[in-house]
Amino acid sequence: MTFFGGIEAGGTKFICAIGNGPNELVAQIRFPTTTPEETLNQATEFFIRFMEKTQTQLAGIGIASFGPLDLIVGSPTYGYITSTPKPGWANVPIRDVLQTRTGCPVVIDTDVNGAALGEGKWGAAQGLRDYVYLTIGTGVGGGLIVQNHPFHGMLHPEMGHIRLPRDPEKDPFPGNCPFHGDCFEGLTSGPALMARTGQKPEFLPPDHPIWELEAEYIALALQSIICIASPQRIILGGGVMQQSHLFPRIRTLTRRLLNEYIQTREILEEIETYIVPPTLGDMAGVLGAIALAQQIESA
Ligand code: ADP
Ligand code: ZN
């Protein structure tokens, strides 16, 4: 029996798992993200313990990590977390540490590319080749799968930082992205909603006016993403998207913004199955990491 390992490396917690898919997990662990030393020790020990106990070697380990990351194979800092503002975590060679200590081949990608791949293999984008997974949570990020593989390009997409038009009379909040102010993340993340309303978004009622504004911004972002990447489906995850009333509003507004310019079945007739929630829940990241590891063999 061949097993794969997966790590969802998040800014607040790590989830590690071993197995071959959602119904075939043989071990898992989660712990808070502290210092790189302590956190990566806990992760490597989890995999080493499993291999010692079962006398097997994992076929590969995938890491779906917060970033930004260097994903250019051959670059001296390949597999590093690079310029993150998270204290202590800038320039951490997360992939090298795991590969050296476990002796397994290790592949790394962004958290959202990982989640996208997991949803494609076992969740809301099964059977599709080209699709987007967006998370709207503490931050906003998007993963793009092209021809079944995570797209990197020069670095990797940073869809959370595209600019959106803001009417300062309707929305005087200048945005809270430390780099851009009122970019997509700066306007729509959970902390941006909290900064405007003084309340955690999970406690805002569905009829609060902020939600219509939130849906408008998300629809503006989707309109750009659809025009640029032409995904076959868009999955919207992350804590904020647990507000399920956002989905119908976003679908209607996105279609209105596109204004029948893009004449596809998906947009005109099947918008309910075009803009969808994830189905793997909070396991999307770590399952996506396992899916990444499984791509090592087919690469
Ligand atoms: P992270 O982005 O840190 O990985 P999440 O995707 O869970 O984690 O996002 C956390 C953010 O989502 C917080 O800002 C939180 O206030 C917000 N959030 C969590 N649950 C809900 C909810 N049910 N409705 C609206 N916002 C939520
Ligand atoms: Zn930004």
mmCIF file of C-alpha atoms and ligand atoms in Angstrom:
data_model
loop_
_atom_site.group_PDB
_atom_site.id
_atom_site.type_symbol
_atom_site.label_atom_id
_atom_site.label_comp_id
_atom_site.label_asym_id
_atom_site.label_seq_id
_atom_site.Cartn_x
_atom_site.Cartn_y
_atom_site.Cartn_z
ATOM 1 C CA MET A 1 0.000 0.000 0.000
ATOM 2 C CA THR A 2 1.400 3.394 -1.025
ATOM 3 C CA PHE A 3 0.624 6.396 1.156
ATOM 4 C CA PHE A 4 1.056 10.109 0.587
ATOM 5 C CA GLY A 5 1.491 12.883 3.104
ATOM 6 C CA GLY A 6 -0.098 16.314 3.060
ATOM 7 C CA ILE A 7 0.468 19.509 5.011
ATOM 8 C CA GLU A 8 -1.834 22.475 5.054
ATOM 9 C CA ALA A 9 0.519 25.173 6.305
ATOM 10 C CA GLY A 10 -1.683 28.026 7.452
ATOM 11 C CA GLY A 11 -0.900 31.254 9.211
ATOM 12 C CA THR A 12 -2.779 30.160 12.328
ATOM 13 C CA LYS A 13 -2.677 26.358 12.174
ATOM 14 C CA PHE A 14 -1.029 23.411 10.489
ATOM 15 C CA ILE A 15 -2.972 20.291 9.481
ATOM 16 C CA CYS A 16 -0.973 17.198 8.511
ATOM 17 C CA ALA A 17 -2.491 14.010 7.144
ATOM 18 C CA ILE A 18 -1.438 10.708 5.609
ATOM 19 C CA GLY A 19 -3.499 8.693 3.126
ATOM 20 C CA ASN A 20 -4.821 8.647 -0.389
ATOM 21 C CA GLY A 21 -8.025 10.703 -0.357
ATOM 22 C CA PRO A 22 -10.941 11.951 1.727
ATOM 23 C CA ASN A 23 -12.152 8.482 2.713
ATOM 24 C CA GLU A 24 -8.686 6.985 2.908
ATOM 25 C CA LEU A 25 -6.885 8.956 5.588
ATOM 26 C CA VAL A 26 -4.900 6.808 8.013
ATOM 27 C CA ALA A 27 -3.481 9.508 10.300
ATOM 28 C CA GLN A 28 -3.920 13.193 10.902
ATOM 29 C CA ILE A 29 -2.854 15.879 13.341
ATOM 30 C CA ARG A 30 -3.413 19.624 13.750
ATOM 31 C CA PHE A 31 -1.500 22.161 15.808
ATOM 32 C CA PRO A 32 -1.133 25.935 16.021
ATOM 33 C CA THR A 33 1.466 27.726 13.901
ATOM 34 C CA THR A 34 4.150 29.032 16.259
ATOM 35 C CA THR A 35 7.826 29.510 15.397
ATOM 36 C CA PRO A 36 9.111 27.860 12.200
ATOM 37 C CA GLU A 37 11.440 25.591 14.254
ATOM 38 C CA GLU A 38 8.751 24.279 16.571
ATOM 39 C CA THR A 39 6.046 24.030 13.912
ATOM 40 C CA LEU A 40 8.176 22.262 11.291
ATOM 41 C CA ASN A 41 9.531 19.903 13.981
ATOM 42 C CA GLN A 42 6.007 18.859 14.865
ATOM 43 C CA ALA A 43 5.186 18.276 11.211
ATOM 44 C CA THR A 44 8.319 16.249 10.424
ATOM 45 C CA GLU A 45 7.972 14.163 13.583
ATOM 46 C CA PHE A 46 4.404 13.261 12.638
ATOM 47 C CA PHE A 47 5.547 11.796 9.299
ATOM 48 C CA ILE A 48 8.699 10.159 10.695
ATOM 49 C CA ARG A 49 6.734 8.477 13.514
ATOM 50 C CA PHE A 50 4.257 7.063 10.989
ATOM 51 C CA MET A 51 7.015 5.702 8.746
ATOM 52 C CA GLU A 52 8.840 4.113 11.687
ATOM 53 C CA LYS A 53 5.691 2.572 13.082
ATOM 54 C CA THR A 54 4.534 1.119 9.770
ATOM 55 C CA GLN A 55 7.990 0.447 8.335
ATOM 56 C CA THR A 56 6.934 2.163 5.106
ATOM 57 C CA GLN A 57 8.211 5.121 3.136
ATOM 58 C CA LEU A 58 5.701 7.766 2.037
ATOM 59 C CA ALA A 59 5.623 8.082 -1.761
ATOM 60 C CA GLY A 60 5.663 11.860 -1.422
ATOM 61 C CA ILE A 61 4.595 14.769 0.727
ATOM 62 C CA GLY A 62 2.690 17.806 -0.544
ATOM 63 C CA ILE A 63 2.671 21.168 1.189
ATOM 64 C CA ALA A 64 -0.093 23.697 0.546
ATOM 65 C CA SER A 65 1.265 26.786 2.226
ATOM 66 C CA PHE A 66 0.570 30.402 2.948
ATOM 67 C CA GLY A 67 3.022 32.625 1.086
ATOM 68 C CA PRO A 68 4.250 34.294 -0.934
ATOM 69 C CA LEU A 69 6.329 31.290 -2.021
ATOM 70 C CA ASP A 70 9.163 30.775 -4.467
ATOM 71 C CA LEU A 71 7.825 28.077 -6.812
ATOM 72 C CA ILE A 72 10.412 28.398 -9.578
ATOM 73 C CA VAL A 73 12.123 24.992 -9.812
ATOM 74 C CA GLY A 74 15.901 25.540 -9.862
ATOM 75 C CA SER A 75 15.769 28.902 -8.099
ATOM 76 C CA PRO A 76 18.154 29.077 -5.084
ATOM 77 C CA THR A 77 15.190 29.814 -2.837
ATOM 78 C CA TYR A 78 12.816 27.280 -4.444
ATOM 79 C CA GLY A 79 10.268 26.103 -1.905
ATOM 80 C CA TYR A 80 10.896 28.991 0.486
ATOM 81 C CA ILE A 81 8.249 31.124 2.098
ATOM 82 C CA THR A 82 9.684 34.440 0.900
ATOM 83 C CA SER A 83 8.475 37.890 1.922
ATOM 84 C CA THR A 84 5.643 37.128 4.331
ATOM 85 C CA PRO A 85 4.854 39.763 6.955
ATOM 86 C CA LYS A 86 4.199 36.890 9.412
ATOM 87 C CA PRO A 87 6.882 37.335 12.114
ATOM 88 C CA GLY A 88 9.741 34.813 11.915
ATOM 89 C CA TRP A 89 8.460 33.132 8.754
ATOM 90 C CA ALA A 90 10.150 35.175 6.023
ATOM 91 C CA ASN A 91 12.846 33.226 4.103
ATOM 92 C CA VAL A 92 11.963 29.866 5.641
ATOM 93 C CA PRO A 93 12.964 26.886 3.420
ATOM 94 C CA ILE A 94 9.854 24.928 4.344
ATOM 95 C CA ARG A 95 10.166 22.390 1.501
ATOM 96 C CA ASP A 96 13.887 21.686 2.092
ATOM 97 C CA VAL A 97 13.337 21.127 5.815
ATOM 98 C CA LEU A 98 10.611 18.563 5.195
ATOM 99 C CA GLN A 99 12.485 16.803 2.379
ATOM 100 C CA THR A 100 15.826 16.592 4.211
ATOM 101 C CA ARG A 101 14.361 15.371 7.481
ATOM 102 C CA THR A 102 11.840 12.852 6.109
ATOM 103 C CA GLY A 103 13.824 11.649 3.085
ATOM 104 C CA CYS A 104 10.615 11.778 1.004
ATOM 105 C CA PRO A 105 10.141 13.786 -2.190
ATOM 106 C CA VAL A 106 8.339 16.984 -1.213
ATOM 107 C CA VAL A 107 6.358 19.317 -3.452
ATOM 108 C CA ILE A 108 5.011 22.690 -2.425
ATOM 109 C CA ASP A 109 2.378 25.036 -3.768
ATOM 110 C CA THR A 110 0.159 27.841 -2.510
ATOM 111 C CA ASP A 111 -2.605 27.035 -0.043
ATOM 112 C CA VAL A 112 -5.208 28.039 -2.611
ATOM 113 C CA ASN A 113 -3.671 26.062 -5.479
ATOM 114 C CA GLY A 114 -3.667 23.075 -3.111
ATOM 115 C CA ALA A 115 -7.288 23.573 -2.109
ATOM 116 C CA ALA A 116 -8.209 24.007 -5.773
ATOM 117 C CA LEU A 117 -6.517 20.751 -6.720
ATOM 118 C CA GLY A 118 -8.247 18.895 -3.864
ATOM 119 C CA GLU A 119 -11.648 20.238 -4.917
ATOM 120 C CA GLY A 120 -10.860 19.205 -8.491
ATOM 121 C CA LYS A 121 -9.936 15.679 -7.539
ATOM 122 C CA TRP A 122 -12.582 14.964 -4.902
ATOM 123 C CA GLY A 123 -14.862 17.983 -4.500
ATOM 124 C CA ALA A 124 -16.689 20.770 -6.280
ATOM 125 C CA ALA A 125 -14.654 20.860 -9.507
ATOM 126 C CA GLN A 126 -14.496 17.152 -10.331
ATOM 127 C CA GLY A 127 -14.163 16.418 -14.005
ATOM 128 C CA LEU A 128 -12.991 19.934 -14.924
ATOM 129 C CA ARG A 129 -9.562 20.947 -16.271
ATOM 130 C CA ASP A 130 -9.495 24.712 -15.759
ATOM 131 C CA TYR A 131 -10.961 26.299 -12.664
ATOM 132 C CA VAL A 132 -10.429 28.758 -9.834
ATOM 133 C CA TYR A 133 -10.634 28.370 -6.071
ATOM 134 C CA LEU A 134 -10.959 31.626 -4.134
ATOM 135 C CA THR A 135 -10.837 31.956 -0.381
ATOM 136 C CA ILE A 136 -12.328 34.937 1.389
ATOM 137 C CA GLY A 137 -11.239 34.688 5.000
ATOM 138 C CA THR A 138 -8.563 36.434 7.050
ATOM 139 C CA GLY A 139 -7.027 37.181 3.676
ATOM 140 C CA VAL A 140 -8.223 36.732 0.117
ATOM 141 C CA GLY A 141 -6.426 34.446 -2.314
ATOM 142 C CA GLY A 142 -7.081 32.549 -5.490
ATOM 143 C CA GLY A 143 -5.695 29.367 -6.969
ATOM 144 C CA LEU A 144 -5.872 28.739 -10.717
ATOM 145 C CA ILE A 145 -5.746 25.253 -12.183
ATOM 146 C CA VAL A 146 -4.940 25.087 -15.886
ATOM 147 C CA GLN A 147 -5.011 21.758 -17.726
ATOM 148 C CA ASN A 148 -5.246 19.982 -14.352
ATOM 149 C CA HIS A 149 -2.083 21.646 -12.997
ATOM 150 C CA PRO A 150 -1.626 24.593 -10.637
ATOM 151 C CA PHE A 151 -0.698 27.680 -12.635
ATOM 152 C CA HIS A 152 2.421 29.584 -11.485
ATOM 153 C CA GLY A 153 3.663 31.853 -14.245
ATOM 154 C CA MET A 154 6.232 34.356 -12.986
ATOM 155 C CA LEU A 155 5.394 33.726 -9.297
ATOM 156 C CA HIS A 156 1.844 32.544 -8.701
ATOM 157 C CA PRO A 157 -1.437 34.383 -9.119
ATOM 158 C CA GLU A 158 -2.280 36.901 -6.402
ATOM 159 C CA MET A 159 -5.948 37.347 -7.177
ATOM 160 C CA GLY A 160 -6.642 38.728 -3.716
ATOM 161 C CA HIS A 161 -4.758 41.878 -4.631
ATOM 162 C CA ILE A 162 -6.461 42.925 -7.845
ATOM 163 C CA ARG A 163 -7.875 46.442 -7.742
ATOM 164 C CA LEU A 164 -11.616 47.016 -7.565
ATOM 165 C CA PRO A 165 -13.466 50.270 -8.227
ATOM 166 C CA ARG A 166 -14.627 51.834 -4.918
ATOM 167 C CA ASP A 167 -17.084 54.704 -4.657
ATOM 168 C CA PRO A 168 -15.845 56.664 -1.600
ATOM 169 C CA GLU A 169 -19.314 58.125 -1.011
ATOM 170 C CA LYS A 170 -20.957 54.743 -0.831
ATOM 171 C CA ASP A 171 -17.992 53.098 0.933
ATOM 172 C CA PRO A 172 -15.675 55.522 2.748
ATOM 173 C CA PHE A 173 -13.565 52.647 4.189
ATOM 174 C CA PRO A 174 -10.108 53.034 2.586
ATOM 175 C CA GLY A 175 -9.358 49.287 2.797
ATOM 176 C CA ASN A 176 -6.906 47.511 5.083
ATOM 177 C CA CYS A 177 -4.392 45.846 2.771
ATOM 178 C CA PRO A 178 -0.973 46.983 4.020
ATOM 179 C CA PHE A 179 0.253 47.136 0.419
ATOM 180 C CA HIS A 180 -2.695 48.520 -1.553
ATOM 181 C CA GLY A 181 -5.399 49.762 0.802
ATOM 182 C CA ASP A 182 -8.578 49.115 -1.157
ATOM 183 C CA CYS A 183 -7.650 46.046 -3.216
ATOM 184 C CA PHE A 184 -9.942 42.970 -3.278
ATOM 185 C CA GLU A 185 -8.509 41.679 0.036
ATOM 186 C CA GLY A 186 -8.400 45.142 1.571
ATOM 187 C CA LEU A 187 -12.128 45.573 0.927
ATOM 188 C CA THR A 188 -13.656 42.118 1.412
ATOM 189 C CA SER A 189 -11.624 40.071 3.936
ATOM 190 C CA GLY A 190 -13.124 39.185 7.316
ATOM 191 C CA PRO A 191 -10.954 41.816 9.068
ATOM 192 C CA ALA A 192 -12.055 44.453 6.502
ATOM 193 C CA LEU A 193 -15.702 43.695 7.328
ATOM 194 C CA MET A 194 -14.910 43.904 11.025
ATOM 195 C CA ALA A 195 -13.095 47.234 10.596
ATOM 196 C CA ARG A 196 -16.174 48.719 8.898
ATOM 197 C CA THR A 197 -18.860 47.369 11.222
ATOM 198 C CA GLY A 198 -17.043 46.922 14.538
ATOM 199 C CA GLN A 199 -18.321 43.347 14.681
ATOM 200 C CA LYS A 200 -16.972 39.974 13.651
ATOM 201 C CA PRO A 201 -18.629 39.177 10.317
ATOM 202 C CA GLU A 202 -19.912 35.862 11.661
ATOM 203 C CA PHE A 203 -22.238 37.860 13.936
ATOM 204 C CA LEU A 204 -23.634 40.235 11.299
ATOM 205 C CA PRO A 205 -27.234 39.386 10.289
ATOM 206 C CA PRO A 206 -27.914 38.470 6.639
ATOM 207 C CA ASP A 207 -29.912 41.689 6.133
ATOM 208 C CA HIS A 208 -27.008 43.931 7.235
ATOM 209 C CA PRO A 209 -26.237 46.363 4.361
ATOM 210 C CA ILE A 210 -22.554 45.395 4.384
ATOM 211 C CA TRP A 211 -23.420 42.093 2.700
ATOM 212 C CA GLU A 212 -24.800 43.730 -0.445
ATOM 213 C CA LEU A 213 -21.586 45.765 -0.688
ATOM 214 C CA GLU A 214 -19.530 42.613 -0.076
ATOM 215 C CA ALA A 215 -21.388 40.765 -2.835
ATOM 216 C CA GLU A 216 -20.827 43.697 -5.225
ATOM 217 C CA TYR A 217 -17.074 43.698 -4.633
ATOM 218 C CA ILE A 218 -16.811 39.934 -4.971
ATOM 219 C CA ALA A 219 -18.828 40.065 -8.216
ATOM 220 C CA LEU A 220 -16.515 42.784 -9.570
ATOM 221 C CA ALA A 221 -13.535 40.559 -8.786
ATOM 222 C CA LEU A 222 -15.164 37.523 -10.398
ATOM 223 C CA GLN A 223 -15.967 39.538 -13.507
ATOM 224 C CA SER A 224 -12.242 40.312 -13.917
ATOM 225 C CA ILE A 225 -11.175 36.767 -13.107
ATOM 226 C CA ILE A 226 -13.655 35.347 -15.631
ATOM 227 C CA CYS A 227 -12.469 37.737 -18.340
ATOM 228 C CA ILE A 228 -8.785 37.004 -17.672
ATOM 229 C CA ALA A 229 -8.681 33.305 -16.915
ATOM 230 C CA SER A 230 -11.924 31.959 -18.404
ATOM 231 C CA PRO A 231 -12.303 29.285 -15.708
ATOM 232 C CA GLN A 232 -14.836 26.500 -16.211
ATOM 233 C CA ARG A 233 -16.011 26.969 -12.614
ATOM 234 C CA ILE A 234 -15.285 29.217 -9.618
ATOM 235 C CA ILE A 235 -15.322 27.813 -6.086
ATOM 236 C CA LEU A 236 -15.734 30.370 -3.301
ATOM 237 C CA GLY A 237 -14.472 29.217 0.102
ATOM 238 C CA GLY A 238 -13.101 30.720 3.314
ATOM 239 C CA GLY A 239 -14.822 31.820 6.503
ATOM 240 C CA VAL A 240 -16.693 34.791 5.035
ATOM 241 C CA MET A 241 -18.315 32.595 2.362
ATOM 242 C CA GLN A 242 -20.029 30.604 5.101
ATOM 243 C CA GLN A 243 -22.613 33.388 4.680
ATOM 244 C CA SER A 244 -24.488 31.294 2.137
ATOM 245 C CA HIS A 245 -26.878 34.167 1.275
ATOM 246 C CA LEU A 246 -23.908 35.737 -0.544
ATOM 247 C CA PHE A 247 -23.970 33.085 -3.282
ATOM 248 C CA PRO A 248 -27.247 34.049 -5.022
ATOM 249 C CA ARG A 249 -26.346 37.747 -4.794
ATOM 250 C CA ILE A 250 -22.868 37.172 -6.247
ATOM 251 C CA ARG A 251 -24.252 35.032 -9.075
ATOM 252 C CA THR A 252 -26.838 37.653 -10.065
ATOM 253 C CA LEU A 253 -24.386 40.547 -9.861
ATOM 254 C CA THR A 254 -21.631 38.729 -11.744
ATOM 255 C CA ARG A 255 -24.000 37.891 -14.578
ATOM 256 C CA ARG A 256 -25.237 41.491 -14.631
ATOM 257 C CA LEU A 257 -21.667 42.831 -14.816
ATOM 258 C CA LEU A 258 -20.779 40.498 -17.684
ATOM 259 C CA ASN A 259 -23.887 41.860 -19.431
ATOM 260 C CA GLU A 260 -24.323 38.938 -21.832
ATOM 261 C CA TYR A 261 -20.961 39.643 -23.403
ATOM 262 C CA ILE A 262 -19.695 36.165 -22.567
ATOM 263 C CA GLN A 263 -22.265 33.857 -24.135
ATOM 264 C CA THR A 264 -21.536 30.513 -22.532
ATOM 265 C CA ARG A 265 -23.935 27.941 -21.154
ATOM 266 C CA GLU A 266 -22.150 28.169 -17.794
ATOM 267 C CA ILE A 267 -22.839 31.903 -17.411
ATOM 268 C CA LEU A 268 -26.211 32.232 -19.126
ATOM 269 C CA GLU A 269 -27.923 29.030 -18.021
ATOM 270 C CA GLU A 270 -25.893 27.332 -15.295
ATOM 271 C CA ILE A 271 -24.654 30.096 -13.035
ATOM 272 C CA GLU A 272 -25.837 28.092 -9.966
ATOM 273 C CA THR A 273 -23.308 25.388 -10.772
ATOM 274 C CA TYR A 274 -20.699 27.864 -12.040
ATOM 275 C CA ILE A 275 -20.148 29.862 -8.830
ATOM 276 C CA VAL A 276 -20.247 27.305 -6.026
ATOM 277 C CA PRO A 277 -19.149 26.597 -2.449
ATOM 278 C CA PRO A 278 -16.411 24.010 -1.785
ATOM 279 C CA THR A 279 -17.458 20.512 -0.737
ATOM 280 C CA LEU A 280 -14.369 19.340 1.175
ATOM 281 C CA GLY A 281 -14.912 21.757 4.069
ATOM 282 C CA ASP A 282 -11.919 22.451 6.277
ATOM 283 C CA MET A 283 -10.092 19.414 4.850
ATOM 284 C CA ALA A 284 -9.735 21.007 1.395
ATOM 285 C CA GLY A 285 -6.254 22.340 2.140
ATOM 286 C CA VAL A 286 -4.690 19.189 3.503
ATOM 287 C CA LEU A 287 -6.435 16.953 0.949
ATOM 288 C CA GLY A 288 -5.191 19.324 -1.728
ATOM 289 C CA ALA A 289 -1.685 18.866 -0.347
ATOM 290 C CA ILE A 290 -2.095 15.101 -0.723
ATOM 291 C CA ALA A 291 -3.343 15.666 -4.292
ATOM 292 C CA LEU A 292 -0.199 17.732 -4.938
ATOM 293 C CA ALA A 293 1.980 14.870 -3.695
ATOM 294 C CA GLN A 294 0.131 12.458 -5.953
ATOM 295 C CA GLN A 295 1.023 14.693 -8.911
ATOM 296 C CA ILE A 296 4.733 14.145 -8.212
ATOM 297 C CA GLU A 297 4.456 10.716 -9.844
ATOM 298 C CA SER A 298 2.521 11.912 -12.878
ATOM 299 C CA ALA A 299 4.673 15.041 -13.423
HETATM 300 P P1 ADP B 1 -8.120 31.773 7.402
HETATM 301 O O1 ADP B 1 -8.394 32.713 6.288
HETATM 302 O O2 ADP B 1 -7.450 32.427 8.568
HETATM 303 O O3 ADP B 1 -7.449 30.513 6.978
HETATM 304 P P2 ADP B 1 -10.983 31.385 7.516
HETATM 305 O O4 ADP B 1 -11.121 31.074 6.087
HETATM 306 O O5 ADP B 1 -11.831 30.603 8.493
HETATM 307 O O6 ADP B 1 -9.497 31.266 8.024
HETATM 308 O O7 ADP B 1 -11.337 32.931 7.686
HETATM 309 C C1 ADP B 1 -11.408 33.561 8.913
HETATM 310 C C2 ADP B 1 -12.148 34.870 8.709
HETATM 311 O O8 ADP B 1 -13.482 34.586 8.293
HETATM 312 C C3 ADP B 1 -12.243 35.728 9.966
HETATM 313 O O9 ADP B 1 -12.039 37.079 9.595
HETATM 314 C C4 ADP B 1 -13.663 35.502 10.438
HETATM 315 O O10 ADP B 1 -14.172 36.651 11.083
HETATM 316 C C5 ADP B 1 -14.419 35.211 9.163
HETATM 317 N N1 ADP B 1 -15.517 34.268 9.372
HETATM 318 C C6 ADP B 1 -15.437 33.044 9.954
HETATM 319 N N2 ADP B 1 -16.646 32.459 9.991
HETATM 320 C C7 ADP B 1 -17.516 33.326 9.405
HETATM 321 C C8 ADP B 1 -18.925 33.306 9.122
HETATM 322 N N3 ADP B 1 -19.684 32.264 9.483
HETATM 323 N N4 ADP B 1 -19.434 34.365 8.505
HETATM 324 C C9 ADP B 1 -18.682 35.415 8.142
HETATM 325 N N5 ADP B 1 -17.374 35.501 8.385
HETATM 326 C C10 ADP B 1 -16.791 34.472 9.000
HETATM 327 ZN ZN ZN B 2 -3.554 44.180 -1.569
#
